[in-house]
Coordinates of C-alpha atoms in Angstrom, one line a residue:
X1 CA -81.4 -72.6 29.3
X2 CA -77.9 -73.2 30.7
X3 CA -75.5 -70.3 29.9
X4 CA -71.9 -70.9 29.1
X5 CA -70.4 -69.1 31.8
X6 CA -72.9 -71.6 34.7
X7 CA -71.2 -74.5 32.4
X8 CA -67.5 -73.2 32.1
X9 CA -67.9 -72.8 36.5
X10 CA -68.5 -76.4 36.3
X11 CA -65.7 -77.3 33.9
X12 CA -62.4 -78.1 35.0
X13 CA -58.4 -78.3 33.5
X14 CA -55.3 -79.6 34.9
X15 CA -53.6 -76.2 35.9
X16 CA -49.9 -76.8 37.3
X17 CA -50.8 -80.2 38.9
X18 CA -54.1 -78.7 40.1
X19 CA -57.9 -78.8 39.1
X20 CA -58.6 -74.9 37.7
X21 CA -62.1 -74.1 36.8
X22 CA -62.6 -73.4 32.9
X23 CA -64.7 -70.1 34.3
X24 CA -61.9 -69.0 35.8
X25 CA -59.2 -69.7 32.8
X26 CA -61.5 -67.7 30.7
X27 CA -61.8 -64.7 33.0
X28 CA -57.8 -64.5 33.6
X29 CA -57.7 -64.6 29.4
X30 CA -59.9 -61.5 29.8
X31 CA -58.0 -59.7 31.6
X32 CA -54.7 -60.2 29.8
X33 CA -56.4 -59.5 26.5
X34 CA -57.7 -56.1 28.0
X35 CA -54.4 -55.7 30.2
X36 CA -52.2 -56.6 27.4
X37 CA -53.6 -55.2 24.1
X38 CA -50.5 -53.2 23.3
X39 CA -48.1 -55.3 23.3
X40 CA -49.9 -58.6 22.2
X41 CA -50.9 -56.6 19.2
X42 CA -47.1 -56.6 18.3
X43 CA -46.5 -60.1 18.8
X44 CA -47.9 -63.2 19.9
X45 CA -44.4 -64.0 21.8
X46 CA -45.3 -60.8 23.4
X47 CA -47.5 -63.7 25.7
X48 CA -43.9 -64.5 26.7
X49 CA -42.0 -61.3 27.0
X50 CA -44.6 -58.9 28.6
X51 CA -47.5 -61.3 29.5
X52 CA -46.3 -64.0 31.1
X53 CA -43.4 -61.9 33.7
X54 CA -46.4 -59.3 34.5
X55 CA -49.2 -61.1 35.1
X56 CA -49.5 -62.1 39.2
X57 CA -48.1 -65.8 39.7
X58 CA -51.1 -66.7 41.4
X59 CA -53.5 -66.5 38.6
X60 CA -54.8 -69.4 36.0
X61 CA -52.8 -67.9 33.0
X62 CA -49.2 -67.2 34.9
X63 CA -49.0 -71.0 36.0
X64 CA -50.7 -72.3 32.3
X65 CA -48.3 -70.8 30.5
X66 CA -44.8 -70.1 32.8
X67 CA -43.5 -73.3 31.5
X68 CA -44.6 -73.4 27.8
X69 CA -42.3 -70.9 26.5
X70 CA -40.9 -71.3 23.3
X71 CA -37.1 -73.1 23.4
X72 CA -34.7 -69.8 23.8
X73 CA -37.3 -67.4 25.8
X74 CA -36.0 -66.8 29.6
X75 CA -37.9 -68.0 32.4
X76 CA -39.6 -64.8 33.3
X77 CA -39.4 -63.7 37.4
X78 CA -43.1 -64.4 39.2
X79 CA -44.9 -61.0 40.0
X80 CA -46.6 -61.2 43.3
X81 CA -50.3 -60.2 44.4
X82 CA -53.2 -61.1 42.4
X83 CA -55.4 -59.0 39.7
X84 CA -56.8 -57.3 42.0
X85 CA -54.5 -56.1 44.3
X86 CA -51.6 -56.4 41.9
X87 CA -48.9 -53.7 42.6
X88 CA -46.0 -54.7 40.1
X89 CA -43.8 -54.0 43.1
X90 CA -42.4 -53.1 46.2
X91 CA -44.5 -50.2 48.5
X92 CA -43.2 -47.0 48.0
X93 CA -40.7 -45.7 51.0
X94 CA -41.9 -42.7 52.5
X95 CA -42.1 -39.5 50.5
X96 CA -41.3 -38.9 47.2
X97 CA -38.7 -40.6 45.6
X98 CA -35.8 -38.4 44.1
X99 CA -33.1 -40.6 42.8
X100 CA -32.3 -44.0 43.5
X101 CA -28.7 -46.5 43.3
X102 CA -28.0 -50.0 43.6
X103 CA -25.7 -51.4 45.7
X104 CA -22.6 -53.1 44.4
X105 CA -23.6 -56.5 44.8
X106 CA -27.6 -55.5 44.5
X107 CA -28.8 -56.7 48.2
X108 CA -29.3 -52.8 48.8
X109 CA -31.4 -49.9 46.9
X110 CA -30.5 -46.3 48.1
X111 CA -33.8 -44.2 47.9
X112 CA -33.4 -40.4 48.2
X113 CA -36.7 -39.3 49.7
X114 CA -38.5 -35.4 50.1
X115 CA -39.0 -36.8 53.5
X116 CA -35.2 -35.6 53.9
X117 CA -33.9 -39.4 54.4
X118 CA -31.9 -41.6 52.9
X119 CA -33.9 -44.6 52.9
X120 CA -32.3 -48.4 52.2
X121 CA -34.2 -51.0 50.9
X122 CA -33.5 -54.6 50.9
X123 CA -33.7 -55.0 47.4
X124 CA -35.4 -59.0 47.5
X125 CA -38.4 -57.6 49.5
X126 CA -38.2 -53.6 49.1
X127 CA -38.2 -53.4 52.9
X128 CA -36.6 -50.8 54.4
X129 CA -33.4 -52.0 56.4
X130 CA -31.6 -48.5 57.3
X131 CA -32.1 -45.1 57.1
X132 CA -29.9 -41.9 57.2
X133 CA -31.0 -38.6 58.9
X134 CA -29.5 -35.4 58.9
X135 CA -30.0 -33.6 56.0
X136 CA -32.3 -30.3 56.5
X137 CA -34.5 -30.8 53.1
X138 CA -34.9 -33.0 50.0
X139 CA -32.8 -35.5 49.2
X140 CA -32.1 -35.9 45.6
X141 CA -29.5 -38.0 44.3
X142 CA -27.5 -40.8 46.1
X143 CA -24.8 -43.1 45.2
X144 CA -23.1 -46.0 47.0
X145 CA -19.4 -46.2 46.5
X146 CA -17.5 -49.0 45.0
X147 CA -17.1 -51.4 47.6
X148 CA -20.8 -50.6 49.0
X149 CA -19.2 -49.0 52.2
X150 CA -20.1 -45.6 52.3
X151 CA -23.4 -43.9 50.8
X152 CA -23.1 -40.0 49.5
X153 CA -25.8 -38.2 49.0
X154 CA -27.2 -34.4 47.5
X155 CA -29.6 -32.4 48.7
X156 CA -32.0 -28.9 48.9
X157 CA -29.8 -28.4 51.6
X158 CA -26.8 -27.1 49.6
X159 CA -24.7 -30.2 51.1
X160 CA -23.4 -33.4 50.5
X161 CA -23.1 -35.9 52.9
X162 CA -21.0 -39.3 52.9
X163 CA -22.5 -42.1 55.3
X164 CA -21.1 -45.3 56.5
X165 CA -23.2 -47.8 55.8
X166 CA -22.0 -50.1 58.8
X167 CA -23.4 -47.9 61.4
X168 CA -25.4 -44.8 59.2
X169 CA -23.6 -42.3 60.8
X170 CA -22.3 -39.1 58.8
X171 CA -18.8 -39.1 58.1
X172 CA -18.4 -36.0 56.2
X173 CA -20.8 -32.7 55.6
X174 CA -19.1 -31.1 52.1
X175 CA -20.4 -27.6 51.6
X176 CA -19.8 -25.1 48.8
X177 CA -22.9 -25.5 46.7
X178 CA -25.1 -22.8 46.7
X179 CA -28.2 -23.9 45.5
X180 CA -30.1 -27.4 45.6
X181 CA -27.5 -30.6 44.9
X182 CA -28.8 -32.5 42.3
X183 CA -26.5 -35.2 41.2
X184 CA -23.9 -37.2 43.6
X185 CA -21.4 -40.1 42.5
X186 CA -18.3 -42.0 44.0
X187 CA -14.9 -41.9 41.7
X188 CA -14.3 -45.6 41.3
X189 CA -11.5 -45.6 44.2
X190 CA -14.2 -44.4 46.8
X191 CA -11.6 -41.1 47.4
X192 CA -13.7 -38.3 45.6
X193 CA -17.2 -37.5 45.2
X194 CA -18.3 -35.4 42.2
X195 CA -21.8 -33.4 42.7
X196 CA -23.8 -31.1 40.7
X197 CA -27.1 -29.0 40.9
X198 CA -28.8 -25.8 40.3
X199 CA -26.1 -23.5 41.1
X200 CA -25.0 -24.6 37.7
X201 CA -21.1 -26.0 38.9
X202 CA -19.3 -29.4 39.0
X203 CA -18.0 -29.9 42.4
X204 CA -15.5 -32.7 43.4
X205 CA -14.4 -33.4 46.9
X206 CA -12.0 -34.8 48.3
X207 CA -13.5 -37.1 50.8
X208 CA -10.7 -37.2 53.5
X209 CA -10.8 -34.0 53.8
X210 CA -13.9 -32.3 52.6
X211 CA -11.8 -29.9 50.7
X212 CA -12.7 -29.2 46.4
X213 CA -10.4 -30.4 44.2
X214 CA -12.2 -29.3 41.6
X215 CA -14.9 -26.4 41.0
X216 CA -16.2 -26.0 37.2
X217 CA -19.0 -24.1 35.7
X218 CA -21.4 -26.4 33.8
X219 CA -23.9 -25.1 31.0
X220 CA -27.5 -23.4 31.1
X221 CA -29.0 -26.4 32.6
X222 CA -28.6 -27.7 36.5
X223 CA -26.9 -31.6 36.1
X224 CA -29.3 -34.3 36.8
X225 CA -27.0 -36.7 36.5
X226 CA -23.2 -37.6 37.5
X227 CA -20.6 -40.5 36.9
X228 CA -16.8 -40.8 36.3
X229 CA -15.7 -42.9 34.0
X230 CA -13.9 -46.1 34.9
X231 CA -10.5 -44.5 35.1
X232 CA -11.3 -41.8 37.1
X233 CA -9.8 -39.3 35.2
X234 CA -12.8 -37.7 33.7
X235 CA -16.6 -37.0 34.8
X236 CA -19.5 -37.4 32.8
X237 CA -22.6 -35.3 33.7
X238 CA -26.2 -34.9 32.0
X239 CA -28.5 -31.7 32.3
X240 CA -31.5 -33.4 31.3
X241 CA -30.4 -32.3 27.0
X242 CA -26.6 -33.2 26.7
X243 CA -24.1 -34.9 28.2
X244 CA -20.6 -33.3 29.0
X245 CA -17.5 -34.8 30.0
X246 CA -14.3 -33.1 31.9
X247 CA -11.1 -34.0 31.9
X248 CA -10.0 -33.5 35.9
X249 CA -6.4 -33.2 34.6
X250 CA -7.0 -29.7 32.8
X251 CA -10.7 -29.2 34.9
X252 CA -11.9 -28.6 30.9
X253 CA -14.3 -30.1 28.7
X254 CA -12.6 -33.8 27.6
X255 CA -11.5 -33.8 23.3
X256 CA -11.8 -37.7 23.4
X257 CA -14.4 -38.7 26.1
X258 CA -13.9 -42.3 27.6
X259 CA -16.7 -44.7 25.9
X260 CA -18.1 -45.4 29.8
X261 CA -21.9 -46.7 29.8
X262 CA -22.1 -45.8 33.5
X263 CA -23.7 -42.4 33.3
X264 CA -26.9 -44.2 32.0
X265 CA -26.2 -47.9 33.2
X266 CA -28.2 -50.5 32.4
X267 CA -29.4 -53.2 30.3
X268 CA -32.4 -51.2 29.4
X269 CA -33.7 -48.3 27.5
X270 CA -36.7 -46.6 28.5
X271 CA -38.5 -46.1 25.3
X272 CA -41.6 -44.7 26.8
X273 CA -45.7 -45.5 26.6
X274 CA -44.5 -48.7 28.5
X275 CA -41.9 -50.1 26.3
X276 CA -38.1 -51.2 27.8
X277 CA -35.9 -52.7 25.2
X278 CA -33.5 -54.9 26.7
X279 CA -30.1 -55.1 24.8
X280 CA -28.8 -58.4 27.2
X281 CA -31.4 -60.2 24.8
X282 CA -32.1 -57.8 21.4
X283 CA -35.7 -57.5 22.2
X284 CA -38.4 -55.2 23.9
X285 CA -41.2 -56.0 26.1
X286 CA -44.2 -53.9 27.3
X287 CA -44.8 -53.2 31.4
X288 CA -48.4 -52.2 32.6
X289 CA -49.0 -48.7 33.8
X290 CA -48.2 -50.0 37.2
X291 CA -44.8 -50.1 36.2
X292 CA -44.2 -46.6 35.0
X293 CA -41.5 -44.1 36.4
X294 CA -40.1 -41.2 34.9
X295 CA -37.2 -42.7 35.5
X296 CA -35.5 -46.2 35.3
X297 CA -32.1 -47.5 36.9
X298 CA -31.1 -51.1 36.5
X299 CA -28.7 -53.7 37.4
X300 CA -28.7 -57.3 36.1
X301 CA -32.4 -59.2 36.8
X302 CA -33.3 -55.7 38.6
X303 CA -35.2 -52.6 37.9
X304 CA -36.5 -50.0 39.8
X305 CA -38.6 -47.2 38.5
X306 CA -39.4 -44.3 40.7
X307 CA -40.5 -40.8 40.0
X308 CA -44.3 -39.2 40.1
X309 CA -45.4 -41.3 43.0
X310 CA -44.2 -44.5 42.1
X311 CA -41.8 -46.2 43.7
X312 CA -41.3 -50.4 42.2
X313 CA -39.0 -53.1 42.0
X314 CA -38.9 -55.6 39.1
X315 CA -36.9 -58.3 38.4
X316 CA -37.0 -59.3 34.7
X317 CA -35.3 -62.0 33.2
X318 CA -34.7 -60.6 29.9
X319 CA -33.1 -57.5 31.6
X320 CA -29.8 -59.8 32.1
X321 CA -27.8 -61.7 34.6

């Protein structure tokens, strides 16, 4: 007798202008039914949302379906690699990655490594186009400054350092922390730098001369993350609990913080077990275990998550413009 799967290998469809076998259709549903349970038990447009963007634009399903979403649904961005060797992503840089930045104009991911570099990536093909040496142990935090110049980074070293991009060299060496520099960020002028880390203080610099404008004792919990606020006149930092602002005027916690979406900037929430709800387009989709990072920075079409080994780059369509 004549199984179904020796007839379906000799069945064909119409694919994206080409002849697909029906055996091999069925085996890509397969594995989107077993890869995409979760979020296909939400939703049937979940095909669209989660489905569709993650599945590797090589395969049967991907080209089926790419352009028989539902009027309104985004084109979603084609994910590289096929099921087997499908990676989500970039390669990871070398080392652990700390912390991570875009770029003003997003050509350029900053990746803070425990290699002790400052690795940047070409964000279209997560190839590494630069790096900066010179710091004596982790890096964990970096930060580009507003007109994508210069680079700052923290680090286990105790120091911050300010790089110019054009030729990676050091241009300033700010020391005063005494412990490991967690959090780094660029006032929106590119004249100070505000750190923090686990000596449990709010540094900021003055980068033409190196010198601390400003020295402030933060709560119980080392900063994990930095940011001034649009005006410059106040800096927003996050311990990992709480978020505190100062007012550099009086160097004391702020009455009436700015309303400043920088310190967590994004289009997305991380809303764990997968889930990223994306508030350019009021809904959520689902990203394979591939895709997982303890931590998540974006800017417009891109994400990268990084954190416990990983180390990707996505581009989503539903994540914005």
């Amino acid at each position: 007798m004549t199984s179904l799967a020796s007839v379906a290998g000799h069945l064909n469809v119409e694919v994206d202008g080409a002849s697909v076998s029906v055996r091999t259709l069925l085996e890509d549903m397969r594995l989107v039914a077993f890869r995409f349970k979760i979020p296909l038990q939400e939703s049937p447009l979940q095909v669209y949302f989660s489905a569709v963007p993650f599945s590797p634009a090589s395969s049967a399903f991907h080209r089926l379906f790419v352009n028989k979403r539902p009027s309104g649904v985004p084109a979603p961005q084609v994910v590289r690699g096929g099921w087997t060797d499908w990676k989500g992503g970039m390669d990871a840089p070398n080392g652990c990655v700390k912390g991570a930045a875009f770029s003003p104009d997003r050509s350029r991911i900053a990746a803070a490594c425990s290699d002790q570099r400052v690795m940047v990536l070409d964000a279209s093909t997560g190839s590494e186009v630069q790096a900066m040496v010179g710091h004596a142990g982790w890096v964990n935090s970096a930060a580009f400054s507003g007109d994508g110049r210069f680079l700052v980074s923290g680090s286990d070293d105790r120091t911050v350092r300010v790089w110019e991009m054009a030729t990676g060299r050091a241009v300033a060496r700010l020391e005063g922390h005494t412990d490991w520099v967690t959090a780094v960020a660029f006032s929106p002028d590119g004249q100070l730098v505000a750190s923090g880390g686990y000596d449990r203080t709010m540094r900021v610099w003055r980068v033409s001369t190196g010198k601390v404008t400003h020295a402030i004792k933060t709560r119980s919990q080392p900063l994990v993350a930095i940011a001034f606020s649009e005006s410059g006149e106040q800096v927003k930092g996050w311990d990992g609990v709480s978020k505190v602002v100062w007012d550099l005027h009086s160097g004391r916690l702020a009455a009436t913080p700015e309303a400043d979406p920088r310190l967590h900037a994004g289009s997305v929430v991380n809303s764990g077990a997968g889930w990223a709800e994306s508030r350019h387009f009021a809904v959520r989709f689902w990203m394979p275990p591939e895709f997982w990072g303890e931590h998540l920075i974006v800017s417009g079409p891109l994400l990268v998550a990084y954190g416990a080994g990983t180390f990707l780059i996505v581009k989503h369509s539903f994540l914005g413009v």
